[in-house]
């Protein structure tokens, strides 16, 4: 068999420098694989176990709420929901939502009684790379929002690039752009960095900020820390006490006035400190979940989720602020309606190894 003739561009790969680079990269990749590193998650979710699983930040509410969901299919996923709310300043009285999802596509739209429209469109290009788009339109000027996230999940790292309200219509680039990278260094330790570039208008100069973070994972505990350029320090600690009990602590410390002035402050004034510490716990029972937390300001909160039937869940939330002498409660009922065929499809989908929609 005749040998292939070298092309005019083959010298770019067939030289000593390229060969040395390939050998170095192969050795580096083999060393990384030998370490047995796993994906550490993302910088955005570096304290997920505490802030999103144990504490009440994403669960608490006030007033009365009722959610009615009807599922029409599982593969592909298609469902609609009606949400009613009363006595809450954060939730609209009525919201209609529709959701469609496959292993690669997720489409979701919400509209409330005030005419505010929000939509999500996510697409998974491969098992590692996904693009997530979030748009919001509300009555009144300046109420529109567009956010585009690109996430790449490697075997031992996660890279993300986020754009918030990007625009070039004014003759230049404006918006907020955030890039982050979290790399597993050892099976237990991960280090990350996040860079922010923002420009509100062409008449204003761009602003940049750089943040650093670290995450350490033990056998039954996880600790994380983040240091932002503005002087904010965030730390968290999560521990699994038993199979059904988790506990977490979160500390946010804002160093006010850090700078180069002679007095220790950014403008030459004295440096001050502002902080908030929160301690929480989560209990999982057979058909219910209970969460409770207390912070350094004397604010106590709890939330109980109880499943009365496979399709009916009742949620009770309570919040008491001792320093302000205020107390709030919330009660919600969630009903999921689906036929027998849909429930069988859900059981088969849970048992299969198919990829879920890119939420």
Coordinates of C-alpha atoms in Angstrom, one line a residue, residues 46-244:
X46 CA -21.0 25.0 45.6
X47 CA -23.0 25.1 48.8
X48 CA -26.1 23.3 47.3
X49 CA -26.3 20.7 50.2
X50 CA -26.8 23.5 52.7
X51 CA -28.4 26.4 50.9
X52 CA -30.8 24.5 48.6
X53 CA -31.4 21.2 50.4
X54 CA -31.4 21.9 54.2
X55 CA -32.2 25.6 54.6
X56 CA -35.6 27.1 53.8
X57 CA -34.5 29.7 51.3
X58 CA -36.2 27.9 48.3
X59 CA -39.2 26.5 50.2
X60 CA -40.6 29.0 52.7
X61 CA -43.7 31.1 51.8
X62 CA -46.6 33.0 53.4
X63 CA -50.3 33.0 52.9
X64 CA -52.5 30.3 51.3
X65 CA -51.4 28.5 48.1
X66 CA -52.9 25.8 45.9
X67 CA -51.2 24.0 43.0
X68 CA -53.1 21.8 40.6
X69 CA -50.9 19.9 38.1
X70 CA -52.2 17.7 35.2
X71 CA -49.8 15.3 33.4
X72 CA -50.6 14.3 29.9
X73 CA -47.4 12.3 29.1
X74 CA -44.0 11.2 30.4
X75 CA -42.0 10.4 27.3
X76 CA -42.1 13.1 26.2
X77 CA -43.0 14.9 29.4
X78 CA -46.0 17.2 29.0
X79 CA -48.0 18.8 31.8
X80 CA -49.9 22.0 32.7
X81 CA -50.5 23.5 36.1
X82 CA -52.6 26.2 37.8
X83 CA -51.3 28.0 40.9
X84 CA -53.5 30.0 43.2
X85 CA -52.2 32.2 46.0
X86 CA -53.7 34.5 48.6
X87 CA -52.1 36.7 51.3
X88 CA -48.6 36.6 49.8
X89 CA -46.6 39.6 48.6
X90 CA -44.2 37.5 46.6
X91 CA -46.6 35.3 44.7
X92 CA -49.2 36.5 42.2
X93 CA -52.9 35.5 42.8
X94 CA -52.9 33.2 39.7
X95 CA -50.3 31.6 37.5
X96 CA -50.7 29.3 34.6
X97 CA -47.8 27.1 33.5
X98 CA -47.0 24.6 30.8
X99 CA -44.0 22.3 30.5
X100 CA -42.7 20.0 27.7
X101 CA -39.5 18.0 28.0
X102 CA -37.5 15.2 26.4
X103 CA -34.0 13.9 27.1
X104 CA -32.5 16.8 25.1
X105 CA -35.2 19.6 25.2
X106 CA -37.0 21.5 28.0
X107 CA -39.6 24.1 27.2
X108 CA -41.6 25.9 30.0
X109 CA -43.8 28.9 30.1
X110 CA -45.6 30.8 32.9
X111 CA -48.0 33.7 32.8
X112 CA -49.8 35.3 35.7
X113 CA -52.9 37.4 36.1
X114 CA -50.8 40.7 35.8
X115 CA -49.6 39.7 32.4
X116 CA -46.0 38.8 33.4
X117 CA -44.6 36.2 31.1
X118 CA -41.6 34.0 31.8
X119 CA -40.2 31.2 29.7
X120 CA -37.4 28.7 29.7
X121 CA -35.8 26.9 26.8
X122 CA -33.0 24.4 27.5
X123 CA -31.2 22.2 25.1
X124 CA -28.7 19.4 25.8
X125 CA -26.2 19.3 22.9
X126 CA -24.5 16.3 24.4
X127 CA -24.2 14.5 27.8
X128 CA -21.7 17.1 28.9
X129 CA -22.8 20.4 27.2
X130 CA -26.2 22.2 27.7
X131 CA -27.5 25.6 26.9
X132 CA -30.2 27.1 29.2
X133 CA -32.2 30.2 28.2
X134 CA -34.5 32.2 30.6
X135 CA -36.6 35.1 29.4
X136 CA -39.1 37.3 31.3
X137 CA -41.4 40.0 30.0
X138 CA -43.5 42.2 32.4
X139 CA -45.8 45.2 31.9
X140 CA -43.9 48.5 32.3
X141 CA -40.6 49.8 30.9
X142 CA -37.4 48.1 31.9
X143 CA -39.0 44.9 33.0
X144 CA -37.7 42.6 30.4
X145 CA -34.9 40.1 31.2
X146 CA -32.9 37.6 29.1
X147 CA -30.4 35.1 30.6
X148 CA -28.4 32.6 28.6
X149 CA -26.3 29.9 30.4
X150 CA -23.8 27.5 28.8
X151 CA -22.7 24.7 31.1
X152 CA -20.1 22.0 30.3
X153 CA -19.9 19.2 32.8
X154 CA -16.6 17.2 32.5
X155 CA -15.5 14.1 34.3
X156 CA -13.7 16.1 37.0
X157 CA -14.6 19.8 36.3
X158 CA -17.5 22.1 35.4
X159 CA -17.2 25.2 33.3
X160 CA -20.0 27.7 32.9
X161 CA -20.5 30.9 30.9
X162 CA -23.5 33.1 31.7
X163 CA -24.9 36.2 30.0
X164 CA -27.5 38.5 31.5
X165 CA -29.3 41.0 29.3
X166 CA -26.5 41.0 26.6
X167 CA -26.9 43.6 23.9
X168 CA -25.0 45.2 21.1
X169 CA -27.9 47.4 19.8
X170 CA -26.4 50.6 21.3
X171 CA -23.2 50.3 19.3
X172 CA -21.2 48.4 21.9
X173 CA -21.4 45.4 24.2
X174 CA -23.5 45.8 27.4
X175 CA -24.9 43.5 30.0
X176 CA -23.5 41.1 32.7
X177 CA -21.2 38.2 31.8
X178 CA -20.1 35.6 34.3
X179 CA -17.6 32.8 33.7
X180 CA -16.8 30.2 36.3
X181 CA -14.7 27.0 36.5
X182 CA -14.6 24.4 39.3
X183 CA -11.9 21.7 39.2
X184 CA -11.5 18.6 41.3
X185 CA -7.9 18.6 42.5
X186 CA -8.1 15.5 44.7
X187 CA -10.9 13.1 45.3
X188 CA -11.9 15.3 48.3
X189 CA -10.8 18.9 47.3
X190 CA -12.1 21.1 44.5
X191 CA -11.0 24.7 43.7
X192 CA -12.8 27.2 41.6
X193 CA -12.8 30.7 40.3
X194 CA -15.5 33.0 39.0
X195 CA -15.1 36.2 36.9
X196 CA -17.7 38.9 36.3
X197 CA -17.7 41.6 33.6
X198 CA -20.6 44.0 33.5
X199 CA -21.4 47.3 31.7
X200 CA -24.8 49.0 32.3
X201 CA -24.4 51.4 29.4
X202 CA -21.9 52.8 26.9
X203 CA -21.7 56.0 28.9
X204 CA -20.3 54.0 31.8
X205 CA -17.1 52.1 32.0
X206 CA -17.0 48.3 32.4
X207 CA -16.7 46.8 35.9
X208 CA -14.9 43.5 36.7
X209 CA -14.8 41.3 39.8
X210 CA -13.0 38.0 40.6
X211 CA -14.1 35.5 43.2
X212 CA -12.5 32.3 44.5
X213 CA -14.1 29.2 46.1
X214 CA -13.1 25.9 47.5
X215 CA -15.0 22.7 48.4
X216 CA -13.9 19.8 50.6
X217 CA -15.9 16.5 50.8
X218 CA -15.5 14.0 53.6
X219 CA -17.1 10.7 54.1
X220 CA -20.4 12.2 55.5
X221 CA -19.7 15.9 55.5
X222 CA -19.0 18.7 53.0
X223 CA -17.4 22.1 53.7
X224 CA -17.2 25.0 51.2
X225 CA -16.0 28.6 51.2
X226 CA -16.3 31.5 48.8
X227 CA -14.4 34.9 48.8
X228 CA -15.7 37.6 46.6
X229 CA -13.9 40.7 45.4
X230 CA -16.3 43.1 47.3
X231 CA -15.1 41.6 50.6
X232 CA -17.9 39.1 51.1
X233 CA -16.9 35.8 52.7
X234 CA -19.4 32.8 52.6
X235 CA -18.8 29.5 54.3
X236 CA -21.0 26.5 54.7
X237 CA -20.8 23.1 56.4
X238 CA -23.1 20.1 55.8
X239 CA -23.2 16.8 57.6
X240 CA -25.3 13.7 57.3
X241 CA -26.1 12.6 60.9
X242 CA -28.2 9.6 60.0
X243 CA -29.8 8.2 56.9
X244 CA -32.8 10.4 57.5

